[in-house]
Tab-separated table of C-alpha atoms and ligand atoms in Angstrom:
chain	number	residue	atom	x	y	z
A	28	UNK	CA	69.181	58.255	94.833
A	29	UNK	CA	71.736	60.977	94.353
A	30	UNK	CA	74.041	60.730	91.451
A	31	UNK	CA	76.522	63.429	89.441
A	32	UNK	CA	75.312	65.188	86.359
A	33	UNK	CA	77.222	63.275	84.125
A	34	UNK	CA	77.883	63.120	80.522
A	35	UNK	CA	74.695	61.062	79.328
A	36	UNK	CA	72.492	63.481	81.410
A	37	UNK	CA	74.022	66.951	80.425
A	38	UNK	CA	75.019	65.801	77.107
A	39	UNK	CA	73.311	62.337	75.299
A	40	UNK	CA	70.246	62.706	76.783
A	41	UNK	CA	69.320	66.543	75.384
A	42	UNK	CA	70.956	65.274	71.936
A	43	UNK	CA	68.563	62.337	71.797
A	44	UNK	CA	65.700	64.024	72.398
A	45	UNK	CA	66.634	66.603	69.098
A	46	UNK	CA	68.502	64.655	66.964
A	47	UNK	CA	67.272	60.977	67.823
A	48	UNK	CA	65.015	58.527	66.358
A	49	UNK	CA	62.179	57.505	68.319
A	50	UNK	CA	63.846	53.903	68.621
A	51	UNK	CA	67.149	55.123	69.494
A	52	UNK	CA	65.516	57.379	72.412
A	53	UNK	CA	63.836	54.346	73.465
A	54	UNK	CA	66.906	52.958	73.268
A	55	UNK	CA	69.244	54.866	75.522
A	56	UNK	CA	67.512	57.113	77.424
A	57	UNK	CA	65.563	55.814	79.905
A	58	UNK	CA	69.608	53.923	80.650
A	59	UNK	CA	70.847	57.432	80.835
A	60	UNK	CA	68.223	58.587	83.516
A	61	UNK	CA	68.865	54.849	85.319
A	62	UNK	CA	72.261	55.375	85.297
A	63	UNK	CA	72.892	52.430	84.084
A	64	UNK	CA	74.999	53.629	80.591
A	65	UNK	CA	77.504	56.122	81.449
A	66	UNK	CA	78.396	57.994	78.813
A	67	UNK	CA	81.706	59.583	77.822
A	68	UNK	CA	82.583	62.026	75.175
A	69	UNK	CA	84.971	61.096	71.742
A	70	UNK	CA	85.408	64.206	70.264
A	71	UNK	CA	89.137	64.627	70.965
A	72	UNK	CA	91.981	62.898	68.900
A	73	UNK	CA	95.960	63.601	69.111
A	74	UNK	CA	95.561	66.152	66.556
A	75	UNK	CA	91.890	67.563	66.833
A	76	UNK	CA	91.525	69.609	69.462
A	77	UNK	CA	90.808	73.320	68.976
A	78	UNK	CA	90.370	72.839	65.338
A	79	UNK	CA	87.958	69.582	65.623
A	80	UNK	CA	86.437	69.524	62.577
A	81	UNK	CA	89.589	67.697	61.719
A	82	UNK	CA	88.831	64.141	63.388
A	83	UNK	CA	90.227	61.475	61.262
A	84	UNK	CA	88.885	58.316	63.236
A	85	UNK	CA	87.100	56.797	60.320
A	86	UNK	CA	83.857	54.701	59.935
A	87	UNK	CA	83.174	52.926	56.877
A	88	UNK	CA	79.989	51.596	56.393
A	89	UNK	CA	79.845	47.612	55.745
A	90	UNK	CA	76.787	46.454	54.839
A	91	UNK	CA	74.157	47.437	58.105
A	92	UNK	CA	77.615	48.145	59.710
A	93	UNK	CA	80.442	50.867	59.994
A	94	UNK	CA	84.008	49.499	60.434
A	95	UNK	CA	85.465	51.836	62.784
A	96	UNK	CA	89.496	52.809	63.129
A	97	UNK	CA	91.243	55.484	64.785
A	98	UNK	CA	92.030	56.975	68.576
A	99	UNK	CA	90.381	59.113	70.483
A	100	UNK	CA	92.272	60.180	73.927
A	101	UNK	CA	91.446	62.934	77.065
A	102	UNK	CA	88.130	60.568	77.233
A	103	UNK	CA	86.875	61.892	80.647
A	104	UNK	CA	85.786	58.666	82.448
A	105	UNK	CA	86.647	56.994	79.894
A	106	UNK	CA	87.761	53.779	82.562
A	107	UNK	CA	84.737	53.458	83.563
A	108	UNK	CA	82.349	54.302	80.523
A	109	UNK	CA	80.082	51.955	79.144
A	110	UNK	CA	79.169	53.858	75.960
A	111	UNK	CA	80.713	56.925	73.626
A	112	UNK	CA	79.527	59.180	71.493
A	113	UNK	CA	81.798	59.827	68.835
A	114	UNK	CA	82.476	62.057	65.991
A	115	UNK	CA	83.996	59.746	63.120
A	116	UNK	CA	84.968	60.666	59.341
A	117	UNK	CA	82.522	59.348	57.107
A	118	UNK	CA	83.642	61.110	53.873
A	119	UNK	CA	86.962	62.044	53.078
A	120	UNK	CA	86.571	63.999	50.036
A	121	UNK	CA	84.175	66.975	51.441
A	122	UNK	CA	85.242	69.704	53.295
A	123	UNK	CA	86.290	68.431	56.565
A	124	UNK	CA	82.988	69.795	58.236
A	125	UNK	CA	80.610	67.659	55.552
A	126	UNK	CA	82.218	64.818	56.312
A	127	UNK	CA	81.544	64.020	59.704
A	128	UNK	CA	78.921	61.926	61.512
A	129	UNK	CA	77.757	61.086	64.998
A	130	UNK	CA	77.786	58.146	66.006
A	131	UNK	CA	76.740	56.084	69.819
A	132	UNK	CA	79.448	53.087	70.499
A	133	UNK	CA	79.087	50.354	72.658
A	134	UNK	CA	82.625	50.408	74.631
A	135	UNK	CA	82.110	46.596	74.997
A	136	UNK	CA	82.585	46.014	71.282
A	137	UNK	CA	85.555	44.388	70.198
A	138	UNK	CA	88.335	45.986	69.089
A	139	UNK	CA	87.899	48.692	71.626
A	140	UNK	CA	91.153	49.233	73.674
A	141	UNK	CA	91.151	51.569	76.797
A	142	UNK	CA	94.455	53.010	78.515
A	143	UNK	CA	94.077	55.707	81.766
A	144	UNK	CA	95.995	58.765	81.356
A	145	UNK	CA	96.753	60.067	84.760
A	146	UNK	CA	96.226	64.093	85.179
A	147	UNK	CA	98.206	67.087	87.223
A	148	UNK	CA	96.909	65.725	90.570
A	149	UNK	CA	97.482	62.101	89.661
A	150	UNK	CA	93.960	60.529	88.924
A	151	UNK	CA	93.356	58.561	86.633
A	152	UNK	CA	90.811	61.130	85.160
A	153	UNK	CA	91.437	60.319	81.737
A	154	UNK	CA	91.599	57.840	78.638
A	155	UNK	CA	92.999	57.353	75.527
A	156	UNK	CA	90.612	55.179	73.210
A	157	UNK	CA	91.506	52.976	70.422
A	158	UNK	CA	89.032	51.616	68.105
A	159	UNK	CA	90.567	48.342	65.415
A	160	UNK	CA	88.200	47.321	63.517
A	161	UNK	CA	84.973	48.232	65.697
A	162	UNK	CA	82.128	47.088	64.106
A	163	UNK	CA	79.085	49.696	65.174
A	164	UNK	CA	75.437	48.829	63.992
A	165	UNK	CA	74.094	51.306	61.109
A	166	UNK	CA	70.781	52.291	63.602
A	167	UNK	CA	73.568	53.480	66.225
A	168	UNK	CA	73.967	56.845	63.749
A	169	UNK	CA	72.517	60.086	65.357
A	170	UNK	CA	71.418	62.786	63.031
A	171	UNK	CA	71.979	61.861	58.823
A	172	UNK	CA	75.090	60.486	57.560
A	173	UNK	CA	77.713	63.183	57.262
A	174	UNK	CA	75.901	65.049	58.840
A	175	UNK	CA	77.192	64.815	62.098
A	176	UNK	CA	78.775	68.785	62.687
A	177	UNK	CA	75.249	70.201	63.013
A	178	UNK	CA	74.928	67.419	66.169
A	179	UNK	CA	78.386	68.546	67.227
A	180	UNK	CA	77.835	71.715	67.842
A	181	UNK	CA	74.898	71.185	69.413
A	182	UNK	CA	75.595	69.259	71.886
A	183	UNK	CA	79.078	71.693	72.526
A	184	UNK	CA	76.017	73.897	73.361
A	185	UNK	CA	74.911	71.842	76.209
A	186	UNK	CA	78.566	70.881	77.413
A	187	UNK	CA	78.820	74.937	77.666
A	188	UNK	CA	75.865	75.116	79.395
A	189	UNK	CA	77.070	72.785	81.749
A	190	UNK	CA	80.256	74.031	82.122
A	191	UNK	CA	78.579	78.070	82.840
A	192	UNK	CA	76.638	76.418	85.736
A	193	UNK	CA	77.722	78.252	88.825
A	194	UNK	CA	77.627	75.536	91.411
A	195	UNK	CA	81.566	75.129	91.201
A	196	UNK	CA	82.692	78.863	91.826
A	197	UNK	CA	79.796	78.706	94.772
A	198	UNK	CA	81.366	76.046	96.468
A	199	UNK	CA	84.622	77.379	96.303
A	200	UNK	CA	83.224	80.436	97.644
A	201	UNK	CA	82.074	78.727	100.912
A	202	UNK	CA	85.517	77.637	101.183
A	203	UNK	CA	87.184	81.016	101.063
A	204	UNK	CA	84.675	81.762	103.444
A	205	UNK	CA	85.043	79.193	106.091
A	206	UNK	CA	88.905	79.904	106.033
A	207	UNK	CA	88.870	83.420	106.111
A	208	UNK	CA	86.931	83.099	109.230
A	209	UNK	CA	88.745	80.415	111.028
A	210	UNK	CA	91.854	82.624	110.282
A	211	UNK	CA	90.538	85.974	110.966
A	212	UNK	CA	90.817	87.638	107.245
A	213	UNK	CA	87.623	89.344	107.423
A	214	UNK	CA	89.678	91.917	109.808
A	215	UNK	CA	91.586	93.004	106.639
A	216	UNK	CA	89.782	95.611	104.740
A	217	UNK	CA	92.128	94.584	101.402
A	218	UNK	CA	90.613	90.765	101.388
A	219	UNK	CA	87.055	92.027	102.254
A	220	UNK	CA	86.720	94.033	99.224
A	221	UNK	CA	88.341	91.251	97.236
A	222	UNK	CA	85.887	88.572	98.236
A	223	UNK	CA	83.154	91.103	98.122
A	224	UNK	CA	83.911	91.159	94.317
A	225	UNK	CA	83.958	87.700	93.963
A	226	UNK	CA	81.058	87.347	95.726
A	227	UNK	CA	79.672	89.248	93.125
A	228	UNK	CA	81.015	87.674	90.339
A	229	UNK	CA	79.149	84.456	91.412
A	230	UNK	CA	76.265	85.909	91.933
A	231	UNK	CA	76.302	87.187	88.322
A	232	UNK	CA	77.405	84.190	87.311
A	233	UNK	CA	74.659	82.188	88.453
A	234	UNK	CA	72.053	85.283	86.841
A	235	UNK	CA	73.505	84.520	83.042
A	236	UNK	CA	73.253	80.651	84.063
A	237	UNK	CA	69.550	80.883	85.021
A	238	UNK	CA	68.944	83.244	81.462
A	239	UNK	CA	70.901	80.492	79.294
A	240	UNK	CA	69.292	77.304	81.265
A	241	UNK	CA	65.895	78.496	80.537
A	242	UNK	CA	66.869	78.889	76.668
A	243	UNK	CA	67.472	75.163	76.746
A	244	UNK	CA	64.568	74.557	78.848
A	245	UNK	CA	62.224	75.857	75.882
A	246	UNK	CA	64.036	73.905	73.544
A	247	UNK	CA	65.223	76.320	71.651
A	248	UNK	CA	68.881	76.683	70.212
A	249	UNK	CA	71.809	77.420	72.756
A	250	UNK	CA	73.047	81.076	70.981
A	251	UNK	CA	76.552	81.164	70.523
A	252	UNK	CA	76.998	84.019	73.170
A	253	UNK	CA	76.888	80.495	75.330
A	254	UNK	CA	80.568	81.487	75.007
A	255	UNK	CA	80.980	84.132	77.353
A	256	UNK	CA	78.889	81.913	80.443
A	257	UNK	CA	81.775	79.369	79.886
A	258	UNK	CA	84.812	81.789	79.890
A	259	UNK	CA	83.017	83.909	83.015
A	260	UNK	CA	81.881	80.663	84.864
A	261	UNK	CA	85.878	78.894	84.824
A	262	UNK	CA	87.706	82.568	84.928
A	263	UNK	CA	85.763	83.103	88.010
A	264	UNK	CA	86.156	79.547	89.632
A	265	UNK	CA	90.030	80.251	88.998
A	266	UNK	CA	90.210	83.470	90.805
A	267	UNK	CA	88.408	81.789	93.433
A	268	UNK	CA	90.425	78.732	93.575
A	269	UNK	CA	93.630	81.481	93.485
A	270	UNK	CA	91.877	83.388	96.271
A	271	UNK	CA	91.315	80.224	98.122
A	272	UNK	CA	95.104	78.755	98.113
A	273	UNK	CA	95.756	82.287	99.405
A	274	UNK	CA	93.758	82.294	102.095
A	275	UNK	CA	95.183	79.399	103.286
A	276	UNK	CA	98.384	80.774	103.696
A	277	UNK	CA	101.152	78.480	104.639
A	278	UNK	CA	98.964	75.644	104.157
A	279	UNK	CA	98.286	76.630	100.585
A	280	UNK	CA	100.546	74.726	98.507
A	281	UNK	CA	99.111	71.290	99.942
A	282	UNK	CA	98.333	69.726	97.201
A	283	UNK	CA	97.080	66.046	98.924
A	284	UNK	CA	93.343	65.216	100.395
A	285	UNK	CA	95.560	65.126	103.835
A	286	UNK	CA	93.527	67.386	106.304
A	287	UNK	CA	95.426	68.721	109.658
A	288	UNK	CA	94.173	71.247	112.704
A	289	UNK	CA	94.718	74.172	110.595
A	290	UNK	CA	93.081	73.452	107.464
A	291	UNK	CA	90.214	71.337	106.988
A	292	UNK	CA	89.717	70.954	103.012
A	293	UNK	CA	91.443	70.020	99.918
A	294	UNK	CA	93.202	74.021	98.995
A	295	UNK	CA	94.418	73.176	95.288
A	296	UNK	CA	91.735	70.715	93.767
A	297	UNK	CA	89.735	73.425	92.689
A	298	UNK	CA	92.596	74.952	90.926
A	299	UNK	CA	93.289	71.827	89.195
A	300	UNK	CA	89.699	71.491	88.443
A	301	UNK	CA	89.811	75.211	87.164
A	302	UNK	CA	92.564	74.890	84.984
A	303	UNK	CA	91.019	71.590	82.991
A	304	UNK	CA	87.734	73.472	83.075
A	305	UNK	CA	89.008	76.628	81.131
A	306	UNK	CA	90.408	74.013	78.251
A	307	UNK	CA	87.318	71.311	77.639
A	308	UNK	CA	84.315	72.253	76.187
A	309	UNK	CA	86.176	74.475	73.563
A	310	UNK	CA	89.280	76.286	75.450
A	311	UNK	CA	88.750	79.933	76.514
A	312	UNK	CA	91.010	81.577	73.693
A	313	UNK	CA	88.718	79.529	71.366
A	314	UNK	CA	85.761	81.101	73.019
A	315	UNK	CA	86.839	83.825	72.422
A	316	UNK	CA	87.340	83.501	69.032
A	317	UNK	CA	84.134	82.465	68.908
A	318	UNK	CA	82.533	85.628	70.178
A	319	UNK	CA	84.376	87.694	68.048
A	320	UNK	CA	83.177	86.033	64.826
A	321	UNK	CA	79.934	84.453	66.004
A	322	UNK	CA	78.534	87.860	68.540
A	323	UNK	CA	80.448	90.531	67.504
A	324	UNK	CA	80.311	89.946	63.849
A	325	UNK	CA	84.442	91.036	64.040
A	326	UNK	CA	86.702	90.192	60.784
A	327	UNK	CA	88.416	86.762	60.850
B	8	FAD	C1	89.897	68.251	82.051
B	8	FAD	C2	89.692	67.935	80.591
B	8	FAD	C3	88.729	67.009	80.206
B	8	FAD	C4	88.559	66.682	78.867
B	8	FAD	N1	87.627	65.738	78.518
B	8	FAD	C5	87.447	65.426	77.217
B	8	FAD	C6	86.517	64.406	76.846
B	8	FAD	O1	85.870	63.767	77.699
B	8	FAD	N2	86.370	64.117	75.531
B	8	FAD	C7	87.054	64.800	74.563
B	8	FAD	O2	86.817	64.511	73.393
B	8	FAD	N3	87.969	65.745	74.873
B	8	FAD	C8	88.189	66.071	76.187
B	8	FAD	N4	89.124	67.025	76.533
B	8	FAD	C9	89.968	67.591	75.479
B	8	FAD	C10	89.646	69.047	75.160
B	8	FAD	O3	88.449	69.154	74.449
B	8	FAD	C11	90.840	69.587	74.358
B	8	FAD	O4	91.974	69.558	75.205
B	8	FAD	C12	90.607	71.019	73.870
B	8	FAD	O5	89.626	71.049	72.871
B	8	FAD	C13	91.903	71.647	73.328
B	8	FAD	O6	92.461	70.831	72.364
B	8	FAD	P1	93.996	70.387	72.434
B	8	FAD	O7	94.253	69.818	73.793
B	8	FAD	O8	94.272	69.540	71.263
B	8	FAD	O9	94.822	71.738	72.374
B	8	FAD	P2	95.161	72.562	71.049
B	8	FAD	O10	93.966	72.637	70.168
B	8	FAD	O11	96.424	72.039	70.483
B	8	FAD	O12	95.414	74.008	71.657
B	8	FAD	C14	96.633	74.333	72.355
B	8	FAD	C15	96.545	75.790	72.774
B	8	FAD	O13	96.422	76.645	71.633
B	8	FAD	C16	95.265	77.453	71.726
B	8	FAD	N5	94.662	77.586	70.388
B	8	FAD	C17	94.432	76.585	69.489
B	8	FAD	N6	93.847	77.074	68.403
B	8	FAD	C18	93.674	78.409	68.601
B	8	FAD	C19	93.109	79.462	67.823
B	8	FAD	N7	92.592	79.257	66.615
B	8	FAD	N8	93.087	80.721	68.365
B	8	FAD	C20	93.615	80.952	69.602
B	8	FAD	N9	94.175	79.990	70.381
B	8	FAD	C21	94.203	78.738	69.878
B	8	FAD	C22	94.325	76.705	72.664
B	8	FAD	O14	93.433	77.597	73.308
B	8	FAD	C23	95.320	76.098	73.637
B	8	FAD	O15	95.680	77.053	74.617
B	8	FAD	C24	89.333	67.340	77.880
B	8	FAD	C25	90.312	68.278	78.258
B	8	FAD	C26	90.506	68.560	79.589
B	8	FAD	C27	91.571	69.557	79.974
């Protein structure tokens, strides 16, 4: 049965197997390989973004429970999840990184309150999550209390990883391709050398994907240089999706699934898609950041 690579596969599932008790992978995995949990992500809140270690949605334990309140919002699936992992503040008066924990949620729980937020091409792609009250069992923590920012980043490792794989800018690049033949652009020497370079790109792009895939596939630690897959994997898949609306010419501004006799494919979705990718998973100036610091041992 075919099924997309999503969030308890690329992310839950490789955090489990590190971080998670033998009763908790029990638990939940063999319902992330089924399919039957899907997962989303509750990193994000209105004012944790780029600088996430400052989360504020709080869990406080009560008796074998925590007592969770806050929001979390640009929940990817979040409609139709089943389960999140969460980051939630567990101690207040640390430094905001020792105070963190991981945490799985049941989104059936009550006090859990869903509402879509509709994105640039009018999907309702995204949620805002509100937790009153939640009431999560103690056995649902991943990792030691508070010590949830080691888990983070690991599994920011993975969502990189995913995020670097190439499959996107390939598919885009069979697009340009079918275009540019039905409307003859392979006669102009200009957009030959420019797709030749892309061409290239992706095929580099999938090389550093294969070199960081088989880091995870020895279970060893995704290196922080996982940065520069995910800024090369979206900043190609935009200049593809760029190279793609202009190879569509007059057609290229159609933004609906519509098809007509001259163009037979959705031209902007992968734009749209690029432009989302370059910002989740860490945005590319914070990549960047990251390189500086974390690879190239640069001053702060
Ligand atoms: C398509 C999509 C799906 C998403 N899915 C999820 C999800 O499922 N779960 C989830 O938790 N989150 C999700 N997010 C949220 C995403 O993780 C955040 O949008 C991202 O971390 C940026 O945070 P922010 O939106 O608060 O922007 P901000 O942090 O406010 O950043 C605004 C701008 O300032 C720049 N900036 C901020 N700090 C610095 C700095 N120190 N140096 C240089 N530039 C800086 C950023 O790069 C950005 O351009 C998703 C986002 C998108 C676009």
């Amino acid at each position: 049965m075919a099924r997309p690579p999503d969030q308890g596969l690329v992310m839950v599932g490789p955090i489990l197997m590190r971080f998670g008790t033998d009763a908790q992978r029990a638990r939940f995995l063999p319902k992330v390989l089924s399919g039957e949990h899907v997962w989303t992500q509750g990193y994000s809140e209105p004012n944790a973004g780029s600088d996430l270690a400052a989360v504020r949605t709080e869990a406080v334990l009560d008796g074998d429970h925590f007592v969770v309140n806050g929001q979390k919002t640009w929940t990817t699936w979040g409609a139709d999840g089943t389960h999140m992992f969460m980051l939630v503040r567990t101690d207040k008066t640390v430094k905001k990184q020792a105070g963190i924990s991981f945490l799985l949620v049941d989104l059936k729980t009550p006090g859990v309150t869903v509402r879509p937020i509709r994105n640039i091409a009018g999907e309702r792609e995204f949620c805002e999550v509100f937790f009153d009250d939640v009431r999560v069992p103690q056995e649902n923590l991943v990792g030691a209390l508070n010590q949830g920012w080691t888990v983070a980043k690991a599994l920011l490792g993975f969502e990189r990883l995913f995020t670097g794989s190439p499959k996107h800018s390939q598919h885009t690049l069979h697009q340009v391709e079918k275009l540019a033949q039905q409307r003859g652009l392979f006669d102009d020497p200009a957009f030959v050398a420019r797709f030749a370079q892309l061409q290239l790109d992706t095929a580099d792009l999938g090389a550093a994907y294969t070199g960081f895939a088989e880091i995870a596939k020895r279970g060893e630690p995704i290196p922080a240089s996982i940065s520069m897959l995910k800024i090369w994997s979206t900043e190609t898949y935009e200049r593809l999706a760029m190279l793609l609306i202009e190879a569509a010419q007059d057609y290229g501004g159609m933004r609906d699934m519509c098809r007509n006799d001259e163009i037979d494919m959705h031209v902007v979705a992968p734009l749209f898609n690029a432009m989302g990718a370059k910002i989740f998973a860490g945005s590319n100036e914070i990549q960047r950041n990251i390189l500086a610091k974390a690879v190239l041992d640069l001053p702060s």
